[in-house]
PDB file of N, CA and C and ligand atoms in Angstrom:
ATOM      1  N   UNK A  23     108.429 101.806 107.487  1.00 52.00           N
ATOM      2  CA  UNK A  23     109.393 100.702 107.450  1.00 52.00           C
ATOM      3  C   UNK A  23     109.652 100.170 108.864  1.00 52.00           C
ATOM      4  N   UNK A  24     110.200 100.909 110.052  1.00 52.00           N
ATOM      5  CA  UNK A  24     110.226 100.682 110.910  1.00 52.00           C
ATOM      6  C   UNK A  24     108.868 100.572 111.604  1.00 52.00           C
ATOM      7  N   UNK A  25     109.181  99.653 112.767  1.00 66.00           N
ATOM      8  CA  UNK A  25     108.150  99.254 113.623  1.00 66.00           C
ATOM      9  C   UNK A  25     107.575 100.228 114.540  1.00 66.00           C
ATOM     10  N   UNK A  26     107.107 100.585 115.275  1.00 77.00           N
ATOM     11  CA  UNK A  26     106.679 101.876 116.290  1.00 77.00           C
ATOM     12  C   UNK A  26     107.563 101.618 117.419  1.00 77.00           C
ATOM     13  N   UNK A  27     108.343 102.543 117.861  1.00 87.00           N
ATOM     14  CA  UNK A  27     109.163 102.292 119.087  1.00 87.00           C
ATOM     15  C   UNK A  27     108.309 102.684 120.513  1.00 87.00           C
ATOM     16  N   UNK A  28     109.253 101.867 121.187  1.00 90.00           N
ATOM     17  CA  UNK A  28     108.845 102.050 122.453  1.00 90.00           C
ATOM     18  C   UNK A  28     109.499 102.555 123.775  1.00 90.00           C
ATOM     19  N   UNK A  29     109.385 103.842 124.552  1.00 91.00           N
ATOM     20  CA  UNK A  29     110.159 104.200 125.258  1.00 91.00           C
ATOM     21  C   UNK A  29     110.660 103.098 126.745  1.00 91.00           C
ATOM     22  N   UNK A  30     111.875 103.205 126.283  1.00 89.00           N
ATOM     23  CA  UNK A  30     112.489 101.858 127.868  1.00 89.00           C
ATOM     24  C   UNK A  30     112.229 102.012 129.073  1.00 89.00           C
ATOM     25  N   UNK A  31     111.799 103.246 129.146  1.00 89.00           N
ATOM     26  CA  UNK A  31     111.932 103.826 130.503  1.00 89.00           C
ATOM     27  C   UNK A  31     110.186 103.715 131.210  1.00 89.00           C
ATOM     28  N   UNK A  32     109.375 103.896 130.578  1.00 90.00           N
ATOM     29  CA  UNK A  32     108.130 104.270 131.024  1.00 90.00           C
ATOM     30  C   UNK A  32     107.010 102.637 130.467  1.00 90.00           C
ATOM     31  N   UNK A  33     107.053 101.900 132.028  1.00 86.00           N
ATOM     32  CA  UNK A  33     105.754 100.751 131.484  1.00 86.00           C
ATOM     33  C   UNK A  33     104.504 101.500 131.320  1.00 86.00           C
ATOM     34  N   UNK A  34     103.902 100.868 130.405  1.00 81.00           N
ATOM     35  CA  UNK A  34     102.391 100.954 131.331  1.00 81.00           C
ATOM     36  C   UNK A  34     101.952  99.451 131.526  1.00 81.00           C
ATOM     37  N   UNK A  35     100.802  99.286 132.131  1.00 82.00           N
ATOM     38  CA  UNK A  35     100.134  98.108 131.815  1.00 82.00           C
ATOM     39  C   UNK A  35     100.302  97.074 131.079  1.00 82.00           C
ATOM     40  N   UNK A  36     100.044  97.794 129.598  1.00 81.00           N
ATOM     41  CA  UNK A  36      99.747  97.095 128.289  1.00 81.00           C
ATOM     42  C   UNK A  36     101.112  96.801 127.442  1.00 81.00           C
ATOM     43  N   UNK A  37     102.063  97.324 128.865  1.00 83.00           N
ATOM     44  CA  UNK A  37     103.203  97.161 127.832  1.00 83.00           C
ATOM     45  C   UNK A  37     104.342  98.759 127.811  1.00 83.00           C
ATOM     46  N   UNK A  38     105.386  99.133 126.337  1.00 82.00           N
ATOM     47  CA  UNK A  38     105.827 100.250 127.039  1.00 82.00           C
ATOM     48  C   UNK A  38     105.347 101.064 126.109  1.00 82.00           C
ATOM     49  N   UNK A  39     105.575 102.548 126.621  1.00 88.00           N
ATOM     50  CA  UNK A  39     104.578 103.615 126.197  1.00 88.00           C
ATOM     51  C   UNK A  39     105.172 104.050 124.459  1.00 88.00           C
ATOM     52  N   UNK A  40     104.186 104.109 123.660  1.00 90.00           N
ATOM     53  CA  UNK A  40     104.693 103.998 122.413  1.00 90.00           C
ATOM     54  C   UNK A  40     105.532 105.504 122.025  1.00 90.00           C
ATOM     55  N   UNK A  41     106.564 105.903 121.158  1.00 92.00           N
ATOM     56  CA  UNK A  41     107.071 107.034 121.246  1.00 92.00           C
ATOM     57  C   UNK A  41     106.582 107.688 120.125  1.00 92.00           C
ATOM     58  N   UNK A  42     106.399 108.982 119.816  1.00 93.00           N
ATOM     59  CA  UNK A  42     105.443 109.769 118.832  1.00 93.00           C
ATOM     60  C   UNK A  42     106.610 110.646 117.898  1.00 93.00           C
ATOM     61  N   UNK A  43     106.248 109.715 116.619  1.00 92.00           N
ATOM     62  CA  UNK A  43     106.973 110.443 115.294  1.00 92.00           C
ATOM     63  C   UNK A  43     107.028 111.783 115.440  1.00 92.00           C
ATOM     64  N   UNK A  44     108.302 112.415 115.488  1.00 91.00           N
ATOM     65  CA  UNK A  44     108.230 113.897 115.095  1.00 91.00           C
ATOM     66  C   UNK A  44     108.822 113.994 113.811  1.00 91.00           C
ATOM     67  N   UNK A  45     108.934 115.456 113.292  1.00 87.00           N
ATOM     68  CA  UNK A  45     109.350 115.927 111.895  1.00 87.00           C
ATOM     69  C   UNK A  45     110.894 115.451 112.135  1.00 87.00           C
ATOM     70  N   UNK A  46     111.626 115.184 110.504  1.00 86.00           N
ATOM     71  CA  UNK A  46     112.999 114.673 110.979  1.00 86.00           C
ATOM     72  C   UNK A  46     112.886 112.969 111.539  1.00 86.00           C
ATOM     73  N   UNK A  47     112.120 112.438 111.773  1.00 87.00           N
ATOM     74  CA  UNK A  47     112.654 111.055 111.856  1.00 87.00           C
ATOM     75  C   UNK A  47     112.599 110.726 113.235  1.00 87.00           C
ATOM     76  N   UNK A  48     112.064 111.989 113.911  1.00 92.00           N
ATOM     77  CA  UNK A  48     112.838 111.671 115.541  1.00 92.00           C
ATOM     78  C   UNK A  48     111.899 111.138 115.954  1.00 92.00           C
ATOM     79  N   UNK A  49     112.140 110.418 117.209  1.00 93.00           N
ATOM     80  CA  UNK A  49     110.465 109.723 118.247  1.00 93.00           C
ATOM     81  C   UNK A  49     111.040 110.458 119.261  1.00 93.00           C
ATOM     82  N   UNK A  50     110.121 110.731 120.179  1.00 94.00           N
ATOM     83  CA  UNK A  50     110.024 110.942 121.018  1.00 94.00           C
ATOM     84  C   UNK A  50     109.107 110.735 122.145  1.00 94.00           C
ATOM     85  N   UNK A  51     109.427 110.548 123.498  1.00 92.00           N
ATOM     86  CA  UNK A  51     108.009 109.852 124.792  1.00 92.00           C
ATOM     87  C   UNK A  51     108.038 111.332 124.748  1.00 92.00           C
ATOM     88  N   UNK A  52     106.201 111.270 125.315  1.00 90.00           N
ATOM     89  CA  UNK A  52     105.601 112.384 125.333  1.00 90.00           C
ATOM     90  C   UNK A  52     105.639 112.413 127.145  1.00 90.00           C
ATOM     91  N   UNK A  53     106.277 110.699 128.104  1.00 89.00           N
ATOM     92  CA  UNK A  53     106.001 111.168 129.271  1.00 89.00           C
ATOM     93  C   UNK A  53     107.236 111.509 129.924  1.00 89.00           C
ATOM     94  N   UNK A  54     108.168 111.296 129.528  1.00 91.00           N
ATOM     95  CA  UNK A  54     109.373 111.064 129.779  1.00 91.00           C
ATOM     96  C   UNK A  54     110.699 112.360 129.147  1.00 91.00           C
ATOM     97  N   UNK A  55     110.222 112.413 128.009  1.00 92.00           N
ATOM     98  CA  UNK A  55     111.071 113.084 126.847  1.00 92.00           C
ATOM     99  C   UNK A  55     112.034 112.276 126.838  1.00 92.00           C
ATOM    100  N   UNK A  56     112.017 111.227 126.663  1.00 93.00           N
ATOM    101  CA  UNK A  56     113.555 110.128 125.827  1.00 93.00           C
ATOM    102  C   UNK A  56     113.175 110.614 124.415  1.00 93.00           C
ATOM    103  N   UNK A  57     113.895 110.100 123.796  1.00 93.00           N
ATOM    104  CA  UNK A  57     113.864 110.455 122.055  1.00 93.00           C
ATOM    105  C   UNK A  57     114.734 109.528 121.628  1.00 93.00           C
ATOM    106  N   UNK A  58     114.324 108.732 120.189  1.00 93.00           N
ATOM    107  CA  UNK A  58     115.109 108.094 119.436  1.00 93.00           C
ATOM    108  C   UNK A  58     115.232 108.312 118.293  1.00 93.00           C
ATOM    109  N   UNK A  59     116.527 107.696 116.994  1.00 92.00           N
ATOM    110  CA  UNK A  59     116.337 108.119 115.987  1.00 92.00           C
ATOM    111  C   UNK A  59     116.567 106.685 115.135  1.00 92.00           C
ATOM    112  N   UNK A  60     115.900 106.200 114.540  1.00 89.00           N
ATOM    113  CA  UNK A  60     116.391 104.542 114.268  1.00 89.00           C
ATOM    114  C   UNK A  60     117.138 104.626 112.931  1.00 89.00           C
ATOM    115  N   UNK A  61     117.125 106.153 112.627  1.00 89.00           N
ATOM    116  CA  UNK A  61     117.954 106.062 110.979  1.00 89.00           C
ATOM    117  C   UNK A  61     119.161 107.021 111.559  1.00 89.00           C
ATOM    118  N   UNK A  62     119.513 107.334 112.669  1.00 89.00           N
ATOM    119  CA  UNK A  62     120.146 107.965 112.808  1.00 89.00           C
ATOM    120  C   UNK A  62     121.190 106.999 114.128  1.00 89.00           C
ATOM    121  N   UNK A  63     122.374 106.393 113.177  1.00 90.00           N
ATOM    122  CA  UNK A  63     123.514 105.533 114.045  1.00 90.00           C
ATOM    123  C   UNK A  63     124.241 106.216 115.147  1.00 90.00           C
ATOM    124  N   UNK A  64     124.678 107.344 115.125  1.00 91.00           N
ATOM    125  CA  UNK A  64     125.011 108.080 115.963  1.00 91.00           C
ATOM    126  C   UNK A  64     124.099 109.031 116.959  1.00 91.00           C
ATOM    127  N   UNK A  65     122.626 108.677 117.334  1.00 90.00           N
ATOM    128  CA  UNK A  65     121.871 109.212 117.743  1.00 90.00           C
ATOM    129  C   UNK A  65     122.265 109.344 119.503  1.00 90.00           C
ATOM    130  N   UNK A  66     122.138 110.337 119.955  1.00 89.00           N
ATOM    131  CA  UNK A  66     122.205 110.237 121.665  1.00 89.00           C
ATOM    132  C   UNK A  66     120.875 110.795 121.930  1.00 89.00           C
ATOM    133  N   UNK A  67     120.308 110.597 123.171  1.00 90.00           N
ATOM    134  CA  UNK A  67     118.951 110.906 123.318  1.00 90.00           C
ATOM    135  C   UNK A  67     119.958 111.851 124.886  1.00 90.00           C
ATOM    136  N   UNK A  68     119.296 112.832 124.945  1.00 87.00           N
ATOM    137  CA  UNK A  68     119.272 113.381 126.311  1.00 87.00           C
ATOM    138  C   UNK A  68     119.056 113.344 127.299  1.00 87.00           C
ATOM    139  N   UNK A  69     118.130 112.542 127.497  1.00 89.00           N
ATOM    140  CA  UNK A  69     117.290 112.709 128.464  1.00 89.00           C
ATOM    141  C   UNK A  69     117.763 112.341 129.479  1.00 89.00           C
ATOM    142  N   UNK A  70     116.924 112.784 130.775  1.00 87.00           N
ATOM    143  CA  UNK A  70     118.047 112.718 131.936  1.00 87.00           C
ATOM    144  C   UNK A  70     118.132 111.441 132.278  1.00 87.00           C
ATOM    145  N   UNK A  71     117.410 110.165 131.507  1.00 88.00           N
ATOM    146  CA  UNK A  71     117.772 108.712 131.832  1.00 88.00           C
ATOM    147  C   UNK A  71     118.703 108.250 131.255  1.00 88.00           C
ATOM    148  N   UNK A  72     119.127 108.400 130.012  1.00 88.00           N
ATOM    149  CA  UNK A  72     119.689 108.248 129.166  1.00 88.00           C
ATOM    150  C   UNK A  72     121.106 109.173 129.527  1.00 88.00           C
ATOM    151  N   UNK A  73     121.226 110.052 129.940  1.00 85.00           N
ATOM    152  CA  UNK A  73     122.312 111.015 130.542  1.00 85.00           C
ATOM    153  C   UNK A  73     122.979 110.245 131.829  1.00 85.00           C
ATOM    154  N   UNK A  74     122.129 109.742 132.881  1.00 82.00           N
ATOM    155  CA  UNK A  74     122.387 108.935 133.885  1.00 82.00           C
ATOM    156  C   UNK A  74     123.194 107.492 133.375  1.00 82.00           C
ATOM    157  N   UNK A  75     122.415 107.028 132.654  1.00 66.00           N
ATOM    158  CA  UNK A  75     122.419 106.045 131.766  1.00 66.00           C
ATOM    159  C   UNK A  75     124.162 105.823 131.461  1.00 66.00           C
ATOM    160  N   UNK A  76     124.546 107.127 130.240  1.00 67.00           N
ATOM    161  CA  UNK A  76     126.244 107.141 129.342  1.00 67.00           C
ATOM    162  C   UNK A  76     126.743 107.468 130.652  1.00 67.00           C
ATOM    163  N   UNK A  77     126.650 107.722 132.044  1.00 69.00           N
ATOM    164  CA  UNK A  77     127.601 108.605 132.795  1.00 69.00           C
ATOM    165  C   UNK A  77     127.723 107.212 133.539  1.00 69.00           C
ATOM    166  N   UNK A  78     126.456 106.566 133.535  1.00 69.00           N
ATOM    167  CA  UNK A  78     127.039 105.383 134.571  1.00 69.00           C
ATOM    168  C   UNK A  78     128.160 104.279 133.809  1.00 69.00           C
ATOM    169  N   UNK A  79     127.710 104.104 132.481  1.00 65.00           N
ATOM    170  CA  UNK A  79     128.720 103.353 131.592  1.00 65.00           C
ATOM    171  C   UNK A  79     130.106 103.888 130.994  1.00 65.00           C
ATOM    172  N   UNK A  80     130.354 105.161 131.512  1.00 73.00           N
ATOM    173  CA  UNK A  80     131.516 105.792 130.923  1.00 73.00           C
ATOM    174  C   UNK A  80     132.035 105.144 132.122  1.00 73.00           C
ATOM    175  N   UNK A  81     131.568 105.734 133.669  1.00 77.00           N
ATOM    176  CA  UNK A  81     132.352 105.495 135.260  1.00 77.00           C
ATOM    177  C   UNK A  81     132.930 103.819 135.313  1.00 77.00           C
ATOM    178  N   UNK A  82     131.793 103.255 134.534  1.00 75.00           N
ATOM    179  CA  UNK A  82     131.893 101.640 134.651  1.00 75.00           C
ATOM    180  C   UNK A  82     133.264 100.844 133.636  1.00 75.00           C
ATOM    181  N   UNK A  83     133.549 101.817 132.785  1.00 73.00           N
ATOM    182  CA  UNK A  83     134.354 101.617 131.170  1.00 73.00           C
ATOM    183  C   UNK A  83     133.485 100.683 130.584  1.00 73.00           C
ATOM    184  N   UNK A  84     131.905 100.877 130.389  1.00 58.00           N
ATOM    185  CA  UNK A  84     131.211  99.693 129.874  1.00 58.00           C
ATOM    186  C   UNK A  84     131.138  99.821 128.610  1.00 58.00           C
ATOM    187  N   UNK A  85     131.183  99.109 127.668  1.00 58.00           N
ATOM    188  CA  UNK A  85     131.377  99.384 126.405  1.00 58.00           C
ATOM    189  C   UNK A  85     129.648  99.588 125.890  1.00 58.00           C
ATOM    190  N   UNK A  86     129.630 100.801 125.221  1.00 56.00           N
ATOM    191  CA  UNK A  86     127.918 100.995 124.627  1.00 56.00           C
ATOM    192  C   UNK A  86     127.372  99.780 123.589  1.00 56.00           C
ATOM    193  N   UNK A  87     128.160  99.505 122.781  1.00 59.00           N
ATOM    194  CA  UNK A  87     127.767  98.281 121.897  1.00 59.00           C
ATOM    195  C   UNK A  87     127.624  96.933 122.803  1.00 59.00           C
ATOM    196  N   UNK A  88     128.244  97.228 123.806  1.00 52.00           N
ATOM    197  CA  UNK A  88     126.989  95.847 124.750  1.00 52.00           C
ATOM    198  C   UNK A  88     126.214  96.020 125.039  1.00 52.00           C
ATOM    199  N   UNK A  89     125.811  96.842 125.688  1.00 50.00           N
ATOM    200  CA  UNK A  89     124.342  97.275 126.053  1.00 50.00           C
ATOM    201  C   UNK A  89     123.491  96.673 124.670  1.00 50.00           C
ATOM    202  N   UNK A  90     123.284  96.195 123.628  1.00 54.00           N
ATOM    203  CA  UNK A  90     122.673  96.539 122.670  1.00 54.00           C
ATOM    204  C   UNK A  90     122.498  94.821 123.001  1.00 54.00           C
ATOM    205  N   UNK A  91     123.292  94.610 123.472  1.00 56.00           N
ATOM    206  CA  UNK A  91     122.426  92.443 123.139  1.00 56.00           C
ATOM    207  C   UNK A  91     121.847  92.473 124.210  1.00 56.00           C
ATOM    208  N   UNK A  92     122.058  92.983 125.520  1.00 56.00           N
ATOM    209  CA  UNK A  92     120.676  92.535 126.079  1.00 56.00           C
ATOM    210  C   UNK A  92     120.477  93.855 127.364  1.00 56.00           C
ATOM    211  N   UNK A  93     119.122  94.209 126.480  1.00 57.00           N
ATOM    212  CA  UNK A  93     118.468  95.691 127.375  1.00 57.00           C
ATOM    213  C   UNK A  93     118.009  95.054 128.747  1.00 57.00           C
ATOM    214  N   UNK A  94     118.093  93.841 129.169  1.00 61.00           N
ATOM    215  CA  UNK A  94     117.561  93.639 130.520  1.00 61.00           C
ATOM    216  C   UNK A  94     118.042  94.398 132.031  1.00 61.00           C
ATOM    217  N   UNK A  95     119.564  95.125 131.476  1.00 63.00           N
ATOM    218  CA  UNK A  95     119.642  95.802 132.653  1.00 63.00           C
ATOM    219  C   UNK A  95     118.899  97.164 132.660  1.00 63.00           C
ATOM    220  N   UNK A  96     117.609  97.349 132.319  1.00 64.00           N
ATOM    221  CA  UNK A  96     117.179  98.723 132.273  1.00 64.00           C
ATOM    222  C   UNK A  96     116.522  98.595 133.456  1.00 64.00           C
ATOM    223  N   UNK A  97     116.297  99.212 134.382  1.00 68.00           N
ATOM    224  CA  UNK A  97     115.590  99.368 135.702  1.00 68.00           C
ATOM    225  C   UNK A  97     114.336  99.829 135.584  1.00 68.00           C
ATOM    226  N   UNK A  98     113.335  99.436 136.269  1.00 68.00           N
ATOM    227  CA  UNK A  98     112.168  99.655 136.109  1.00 68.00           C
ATOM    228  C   UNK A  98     111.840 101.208 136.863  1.00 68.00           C
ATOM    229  N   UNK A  99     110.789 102.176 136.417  1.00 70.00           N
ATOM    230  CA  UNK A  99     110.736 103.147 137.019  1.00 70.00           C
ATOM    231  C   UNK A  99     110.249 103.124 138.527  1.00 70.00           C
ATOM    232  N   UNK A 100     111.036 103.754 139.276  1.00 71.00           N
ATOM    233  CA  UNK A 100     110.786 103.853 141.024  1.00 71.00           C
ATOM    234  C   UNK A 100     109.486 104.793 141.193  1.00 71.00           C
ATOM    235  N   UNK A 101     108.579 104.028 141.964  1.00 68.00           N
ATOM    236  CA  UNK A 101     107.577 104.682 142.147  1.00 68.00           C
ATOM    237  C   UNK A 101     107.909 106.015 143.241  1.00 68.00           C
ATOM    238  N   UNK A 102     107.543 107.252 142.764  1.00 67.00           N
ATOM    239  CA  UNK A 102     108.193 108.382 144.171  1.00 67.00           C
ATOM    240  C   UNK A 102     106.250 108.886 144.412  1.00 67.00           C
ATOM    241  N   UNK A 103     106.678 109.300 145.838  1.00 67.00           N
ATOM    242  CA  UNK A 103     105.454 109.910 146.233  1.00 67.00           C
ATOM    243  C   UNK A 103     105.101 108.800 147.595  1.00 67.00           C
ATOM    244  N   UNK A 104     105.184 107.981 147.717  1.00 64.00           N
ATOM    245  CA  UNK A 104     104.941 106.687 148.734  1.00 64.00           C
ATOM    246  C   UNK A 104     105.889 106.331 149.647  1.00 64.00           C
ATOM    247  N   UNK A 105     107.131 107.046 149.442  1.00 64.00           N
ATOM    248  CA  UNK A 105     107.906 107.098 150.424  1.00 64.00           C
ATOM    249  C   UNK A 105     108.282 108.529 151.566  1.00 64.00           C
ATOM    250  N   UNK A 106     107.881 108.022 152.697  1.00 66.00           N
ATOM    251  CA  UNK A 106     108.142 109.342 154.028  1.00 66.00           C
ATOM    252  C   UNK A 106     109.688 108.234 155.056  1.00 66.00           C
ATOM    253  N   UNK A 107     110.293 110.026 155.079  1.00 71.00           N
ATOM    254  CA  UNK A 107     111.069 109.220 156.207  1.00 71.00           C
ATOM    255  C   UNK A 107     110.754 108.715 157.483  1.00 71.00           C
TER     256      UNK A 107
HETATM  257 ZN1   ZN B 147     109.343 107.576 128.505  1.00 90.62          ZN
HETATM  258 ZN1   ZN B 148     116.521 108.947 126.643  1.00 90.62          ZN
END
C-alpha cells in the first residue's frame, strides 16, 4: 500500500537511500539506522539524528506537527574526514 520510504538523512546520487522493510511494519536505513513506521502514528525513531533532531525542537518549543509541512529544514549530511585543524 505504501510507497517505499526514504531515509532523510542519507543522499545518494540517485536520490535518498531507500529504507528496508523489517518484520512488524518497521523500515529501517541500513546506513544510518533511522527507522520508520508509516502505520504506526506515534512512532519515534531513535536514532541519533532523529534524537538530535526532538532535543533541538523541544529547546526551540517547536511544535512537531510543523515539521510535517515542510521537511526542508533537514540538513544535508556533513562530509567528516576532510577536515584538519
Ligand atoms: Zn539513513
Ligand atoms: Zn531517525
Amino acid at each position: 500500500m505504501h510507497a517505499s520510504l526514504h531515509c532523510p538523512y542519507c543522499v545518494k546520487a540517485d536520490g535518498f537511500r531507500e529504507l528496508i522493510k523489517k518484520a512488524g511494519g518497521e523500515y529501517v536505513c541500513s546506513a544510518c539506522g533511522h527507522s520508520a513506521n508509516p502505520d504506526d502514528t506515534e512512532w519515534r525513531c531513535c536514532c541519533a539524528r532523529c534524537q538530535g533532531m526532538n532535543l533541538y525542537i523541544e529547546n526551540a518549543g517547536y511544535s512537531p506537527s510543523e515539521s510535517h509541512k515542510r521537511p526542508d529544514r533537514v540538513t544535508p549530511p556533513r562530509e567528516s574526514g576532510s577536515h584538519k585543524p
